[in-house]
């Protein structure tokens, strides 16, 4: 007997979505004009995640994003076992504090075997919400190596990865995509925004061309992508400066430790904060560790080419640590 | 061409802020404790202030720097909203807080302030930039500005800006006099008159809504809009501010500043650019276009009200005259409704109804744009009115479209339009299409004071009121004040928990309109 091949019909999912809204509306009868459910959709977020991904953490991230970027979310769970292709439809709803109307975003979850990833573009494409941006987020370690990657990338107007994660696309992959005109984002770069802003603030008003030496210190056996990005950014924007990466604690946890700008600026990076000194002024700045949802949210704010990031990508080179 | 080296990243970074010292007069007062310090701390928490930002507090109470810091710490922990309090950050922030005790009427204090600011500039690298914030009694604004001028503090290496809080005068004459004295010391471009309503995200969003979308502006005129209602209702009474309210009244406290500014934002012409002067020029032009009532027009177009004692939700509510510090015969209004007309081509004949009051049924601020009805009722509504026969009854009109810009508490925009009711036949039912600010932008909105303080530090006066705007709005309000001052009203004339005096309903009914129930 030939085994039954599982199929998913986009029209069926769209019908389920439509019924979902009808049922949500019935749960909240419109007794007064201000109650009921508010449907919100500002984009389509297509997320590729590993099947064993921590569901609670993923839900936290999606929930966080839905509040800042209400979206139709299409979550594609990639499974090792062959032949699987399933779908389900549900809504994420929340009641904003002090309000009396629920806000709901729709979510489609597809479970797909890696050997059937080729079916994904034809299923997901009709599911994208019309007239709003589409973002593809790679949270899966396996996705970068599938042969159908090109069709998947083409589903979105922007692609977001996190090069700090094992198995993620590399800087070189991102550079190729950026050079081909794709809008790309990397959460490893996004993690640097607050620190970069602090550096920019501290160097504000200075003649940047007069800066000749900057060192970036890190711990761990290899520089984290953030350290490499910081180096590339400073090299790109202050071309007069030698920007060195220095390993100061090879056995410590891999992270950024400090930035020193000659002659008189030092920034010590700690968990959730930075202590900095400019001349005689010693200060403390809040640098809270960003959740995955915060980082993603920042990237979703930028739906155009990020020229600074693209410039930095071009500067990302093979790295050799200083002794 | 080679790029200028720059570390700025406008896509991701907050606006760049220059270093400065903020000098707060009235530093031990309520506004400083409840609003200013929490807003400044929050800005520091977000890393939006330049390193070395400093605060110099001045008030009469004798205190050391450390005692003042401790007072401010208590206030920030108590009044900080939607934000965590971080002890380490506070320690760093508090290093930049200094205090001077003294009487602002004493010339010596300004010399001491000059010496203090010199030290602060060296220690905190504030580049000589100074922001003066007058959080004092309005009667002290001019003397403080003159003290600053006499001590040569209004000029120097960096920039100088002075922020004053409303009221900007008690009437047109005193507003002009205040301005004359301020401008002897500061240039108009250095004077920042704060109207915290304009700092609210949703008031700013009116500009985005009107001028960032192409579809509404063609409808934004007398041809399509029947009338506009602006409501700013408070569910609470004067609650301990009776003495102040008795002097000010709702017309001075709300209409002359906040509500006329909101009206100007709704009705102004598009500005050529989003620059401070371009936007304020248009607001000012609109304010000057508001028809100034003749004495004989005031009675028909304004309604003052004052709440009496009552019971709301099982709780006894004292009347305004029973509030502490209020004269039992007080003629101060706690409610105002007014009809304003704008004398320009866009708005000729379109009434703008404004109402504000204390002890109304709920706290709500909104602008309702009532569009004209469809010219012919070809469909039935739910009451079975209208039959599509052009020759039939003419006393039925299709329910007009309504656009509601909600400022608080649930910020957003709703458009009411008619839709076919499911089933056989063509019966229409009004439905609502809602944009909810909180759902589309889940991020925390900055408080009005955060927005306005940052703008002042950055030198952006777009959301601040200019003197010509102040004078224009006083010109609109002055005839009403003058007329009311000659009358004795039969106060109280409304009960707490109701929508105000019946005369306000009659005022609209005379033009065939009725107040929207928010």
Coordinates of C-alpha atoms in Angstrom, one line a residue, chain A residues 3-314:
Chain A
X3 CA 1.7 5.6 2.3
X4 CA -0.6 8.7 2.3
X5 CA 1.3 11.9 1.6
X6 CA 0.3 14.6 3.9
X7 CA -0.9 17.8 2.3
X8 CA -1.8 21.3 3.4
X9 CA -4.0 23.5 1.4
X10 CA -3.5 27.3 1.8
X11 CA -7.2 27.9 1.0
X12 CA -8.1 25.7 3.8
X13 CA -5.8 27.6 6.3
X14 CA -7.3 30.9 5.1
X15 CA -10.8 29.6 5.7
X16 CA -9.8 28.4 9.2
X17 CA -8.4 31.9 9.8
X18 CA -11.6 33.5 8.7
X19 CA -13.6 31.1 11.0
X20 CA -11.2 31.9 13.9
X21 CA -12.2 35.6 13.7
X22 CA -15.9 34.8 13.6
X23 CA -15.5 32.6 16.7
X24 CA -13.4 35.2 18.5
X25 CA -16.1 37.8 17.8
X26 CA -18.8 35.5 19.1
X27 CA -16.9 34.9 22.4
X28 CA -17.0 38.7 23.0
X29 CA -20.5 39.8 22.0
X30 CA -20.5 43.4 21.0
X31 CA -22.6 44.5 23.9
X32 CA -21.3 48.0 23.9
X33 CA -19.4 49.7 21.2
X34 CA -16.1 49.7 23.0
X35 CA -15.9 46.0 23.8
X36 CA -15.1 43.1 21.5
X37 CA -11.9 42.0 19.8
X38 CA -9.6 44.2 17.8
X39 CA -7.8 42.5 14.9
X40 CA -4.4 43.9 14.3
X41 CA -2.0 43.1 11.5
X42 CA 0.9 45.3 10.4
X43 CA 3.1 42.7 8.7
X44 CA 3.5 39.0 8.1
X45 CA 6.3 37.3 10.1
X46 CA 7.5 34.0 8.8
X47 CA 9.6 32.3 11.4
X48 CA 11.6 29.1 10.8
X49 CA 12.2 27.3 14.1
X50 CA 13.6 23.9 15.1
X51 CA 11.0 21.5 16.3
X52 CA 12.8 21.1 19.6
X53 CA 12.9 24.8 20.1
X54 CA 11.9 25.9 23.6
X55 CA 8.2 26.6 23.1
X56 CA 7.9 28.8 26.1
X57 CA 10.8 31.0 25.1
X58 CA 9.5 31.2 21.5
X59 CA 6.0 32.1 22.7
X60 CA 7.5 34.8 24.8
X61 CA 9.3 36.2 21.8
X62 CA 6.3 36.0 19.5
X63 CA 4.1 37.5 22.2
X64 CA 6.5 40.4 22.7
X65 CA 6.7 41.1 19.0
X66 CA 2.9 41.0 18.6
X67 CA 2.5 43.9 21.0
X68 CA 4.9 46.1 19.2
X69 CA 4.4 44.7 15.6
X70 CA 1.0 43.0 15.4
X71 CA 1.4 40.5 12.7
X72 CA 0.1 37.5 11.0
X73 CA 2.7 35.0 12.2
X74 CA 3.5 31.9 10.2
X75 CA 5.6 29.6 12.4
X76 CA 7.3 26.9 10.4
X77 CA 8.6 24.1 12.7
X78 CA 11.2 22.0 11.0
X79 CA 11.2 18.4 12.0
X80 CA 13.8 15.7 11.5
X81 CA 11.3 12.9 10.9
X82 CA 10.4 12.6 7.2
X83 CA 7.1 13.1 5.5
X84 CA 5.4 15.5 8.0
X85 CA 3.4 18.4 6.7
X86 CA 0.7 19.7 9.1
X87 CA -0.9 22.9 10.0
X88 CA -3.0 24.5 12.7
X89 CA -4.4 28.0 13.2
X90 CA -4.9 29.9 16.4
X91 CA -4.9 33.5 17.8
X92 CA -2.7 35.3 20.3
X93 CA -4.8 37.7 22.2
X94 CA -4.1 40.0 25.1
X95 CA -5.8 42.7 27.0
X96 CA -3.7 45.9 27.2
X97 CA -3.5 47.2 30.7
X98 CA -6.3 49.6 31.5
X99 CA -8.2 48.8 28.3
X100 CA -11.3 46.7 27.9
X101 CA -10.9 45.4 24.4
X102 CA -8.8 42.4 23.5
X103 CA -6.3 42.7 20.8
X104 CA -5.7 39.5 18.7
X105 CA -3.2 38.5 16.1
X106 CA -3.5 35.4 14.1
X107 CA -0.9 32.7 14.0
X108 CA -0.5 29.8 11.6
X109 CA 1.8 26.9 12.7
X110 CA 3.2 24.6 10.1
X111 CA 5.1 21.4 11.0
X112 CA 7.3 20.4 8.2
X113 CA 10.0 17.7 7.7
X114 CA 13.3 18.9 6.4
X115 CA 12.8 16.8 3.3
X116 CA 9.6 18.7 2.5
X117 CA 10.8 22.2 3.0
X118 CA 10.5 22.6 -0.8
X119 CA 6.7 22.7 -0.3
X120 CA 6.9 25.7 2.0
X121 CA 7.0 28.6 -0.5
X122 CA 3.9 27.4 -2.3
X123 CA 2.0 27.1 1.1
X124 CA 3.3 30.3 2.8
X125 CA 3.1 32.6 -0.2
X126 CA -0.7 32.8 -0.3
X127 CA -0.8 33.1 3.5
X128 CA 1.0 36.3 3.6
X129 CA -1.2 39.3 4.5
X130 CA -1.8 41.6 1.6
X131 CA -0.2 45.1 1.3
X132 CA 2.0 44.8 4.4
X133 CA 5.6 43.9 4.7
X134 CA 6.8 40.2 4.9
X135 CA 9.7 39.3 7.2
X136 CA 11.5 35.9 7.2
X137 CA 13.2 35.1 10.5
X138 CA 15.6 32.2 10.6
X139 CA 15.7 30.8 14.1
X140 CA 16.4 27.3 13.0
X141 CA 20.0 25.9 12.9
X142 CA 19.1 23.6 10.0
X143 CA 17.6 26.0 7.6
X144 CA 20.7 27.6 6.3
X145 CA 21.8 24.3 4.6
X146 CA 18.5 23.3 2.8
X147 CA 18.7 23.4 -1.0
X148 CA 15.4 25.3 -1.3
X149 CA 16.8 28.3 0.7
X150 CA 16.5 30.6 -2.3
X151 CA 12.7 30.1 -2.5
X152 CA 12.3 30.6 1.2
X153 CA 14.3 33.8 1.3
X154 CA 12.2 35.1 -1.6
X155 CA 9.1 34.9 0.6
X156 CA 10.1 38.0 2.5
X157 CA 10.9 41.6 2.0
X158 CA 13.5 41.3 4.8
X159 CA 15.4 38.4 6.2
X160 CA 16.6 38.3 9.8
X161 CA 19.2 35.9 11.3
X162 CA 21.3 35.7 14.4
X163 CA 24.9 34.9 13.5
X164 CA 25.6 34.3 17.2
X165 CA 23.6 31.1 17.0
X166 CA 25.3 27.9 15.8
X167 CA 24.3 26.8 12.3
X168 CA 23.1 30.3 11.3
X169 CA 24.0 31.8 8.0
X170 CA 27.5 33.4 8.1
X171 CA 28.5 37.0 7.7
X172 CA 29.6 36.0 4.2
X173 CA 26.1 34.7 3.4
X174 CA 24.6 37.9 4.6
X175 CA 27.0 39.9 2.5
X176 CA 26.1 38.0 -0.6
X177 CA 22.4 38.6 0.0
X178 CA 22.9 42.3 0.8
X179 CA 24.9 42.7 -2.4
X180 CA 22.1 41.0 -4.3
X181 CA 19.7 43.7 -3.0
X182 CA 18.0 41.8 -0.2
X183 CA 17.2 43.6 3.1
X184 CA 19.0 41.7 5.8
X185 CA 19.3 42.0 9.5
X186 CA 21.4 40.2 12.1
X187 CA 20.4 40.1 15.8
X188 CA 24.1 39.9 16.7
X189 CA 24.4 43.4 15.2
X190 CA 21.1 44.6 16.9
X191 CA 22.5 43.6 20.3
X192 CA 25.1 46.3 19.9
X193 CA 22.8 49.2 19.3
X194 CA 22.7 50.5 22.9
X195 CA 26.5 50.2 23.3
X196 CA 27.1 51.8 19.9
X197 CA 24.9 54.7 21.0
X198 CA 26.9 55.1 24.2
X199 CA 30.1 55.2 22.2
X200 CA 28.7 57.7 19.8
X201 CA 27.5 59.9 22.7
X202 CA 30.9 59.8 24.4
X203 CA 32.7 60.7 21.1
X204 CA 30.1 63.3 20.2
X205 CA 31.7 66.6 19.5
X206 CA 35.2 65.1 19.1
X207 CA 37.2 65.3 15.9
X208 CA 36.9 61.6 14.9
X209 CA 39.8 61.8 12.5
X210 CA 42.0 62.6 15.4
X211 CA 41.4 59.2 17.0
X212 CA 44.1 56.7 16.2
X213 CA 43.8 53.8 18.6
X214 CA 40.8 51.9 19.7
X215 CA 40.9 48.5 21.4
X216 CA 38.0 46.1 22.0
X217 CA 38.6 43.6 24.7
X218 CA 36.7 40.3 24.9
X219 CA 36.8 37.1 27.0
X220 CA 36.4 33.5 25.8
X221 CA 38.3 31.5 23.3
X222 CA 37.0 33.4 20.3
X223 CA 35.5 36.8 19.7
X224 CA 31.8 36.9 19.8
X225 CA 30.1 38.2 16.6
X226 CA 29.2 41.4 18.5
X227 CA 33.0 42.1 19.1
X228 CA 33.7 41.6 15.4
X229 CA 30.8 43.8 14.4
X230 CA 31.9 46.5 16.7
X231 CA 35.4 46.4 15.3
X232 CA 34.0 46.5 11.7
X233 CA 31.7 49.4 12.6
X234 CA 34.5 51.5 14.2
X235 CA 36.9 50.7 11.3
X236 CA 34.2 51.7 8.9
X237 CA 33.2 55.0 10.6
X238 CA 36.6 56.1 12.0
X239 CA 39.0 55.3 9.2
X240 CA 41.9 57.0 10.9
X241 CA 41.8 54.6 13.8
X242 CA 43.5 51.2 14.3
X243 CA 40.8 49.1 15.9
X244 CA 42.2 46.0 17.6
X245 CA 40.4 43.1 19.1
X246 CA 42.2 41.8 22.2
X247 CA 41.5 38.7 24.1
X248 CA 41.9 39.4 27.8
X249 CA 40.4 36.3 29.5
X250 CA 40.6 33.2 27.3
X251 CA 38.9 31.0 29.8
X252 CA 36.0 33.3 30.7
X253 CA 32.5 33.4 29.2
X254 CA 32.6 34.6 25.6
X255 CA 31.5 38.2 25.7
X256 CA 32.6 41.8 25.1
X257 CA 34.5 43.2 28.1
X258 CA 35.7 46.7 27.4
X259 CA 36.4 49.4 24.8
X260 CA 39.3 51.8 25.1
X261 CA 39.5 54.9 22.9
X262 CA 42.8 56.7 23.2
X263 CA 43.5 58.9 25.0
X264 CA 40.9 59.1 27.7
X265 CA 37.7 57.1 27.2
X266 CA 37.2 53.7 28.8
X267 CA 34.0 51.7 28.8
X268 CA 33.7 48.6 31.0
X269 CA 30.8 46.4 29.8
X270 CA 29.1 44.5 32.6
X271 CA 25.9 42.6 32.6
X272 CA 23.0 45.1 32.1
X273 CA 25.2 48.1 32.4
X274 CA 28.4 49.9 31.4
X275 CA 30.7 52.0 33.5
X276 CA 32.5 54.6 31.6
X277 CA 35.1 57.2 32.2
X278 CA 35.8 60.3 30.1
X279 CA 38.6 62.4 31.5
X280 CA 37.8 62.7 35.2
X281 CA 34.0 62.1 34.8
X282 CA 33.1 58.5 35.8
X283 CA 29.5 57.5 35.0
X284 CA 27.2 54.6 34.8
X285 CA 24.9 53.8 32.0
X286 CA 22.0 51.4 31.8
X287 CA 22.5 48.8 29.1
X288 CA 19.8 46.2 29.8
X289 CA 20.3 42.8 28.2
X290 CA 17.8 42.7 25.4
X291 CA 15.5 39.8 25.0
X292 CA 15.2 38.1 21.6
X293 CA 11.8 39.8 21.3
X294 CA 13.3 43.2 21.9
X295 CA 16.0 42.6 19.3
X296 CA 13.6 41.3 16.8
X297 CA 11.3 44.3 17.5
X298 CA 14.1 46.7 16.7
X299 CA 14.8 44.9 13.4
X300 CA 11.1 45.0 12.5
X301 CA 11.2 48.7 12.9
X302 CA 13.6 48.9 10.0
X303 CA 12.0 47.8 6.8
X304 CA 14.4 49.6 4.5
X305 CA 18.0 49.0 3.6
X306 CA 20.2 49.8 6.7
X307 CA 23.1 51.4 4.9
X308 CA 25.3 51.5 8.0
X309 CA 24.8 47.8 8.7
X310 CA 25.4 47.0 5.0
X311 CA 28.6 49.1 5.1
X312 CA 29.7 47.2 8.2
X313 CA 29.0 43.9 6.5
X314 CA 31.4 44.7 3.8

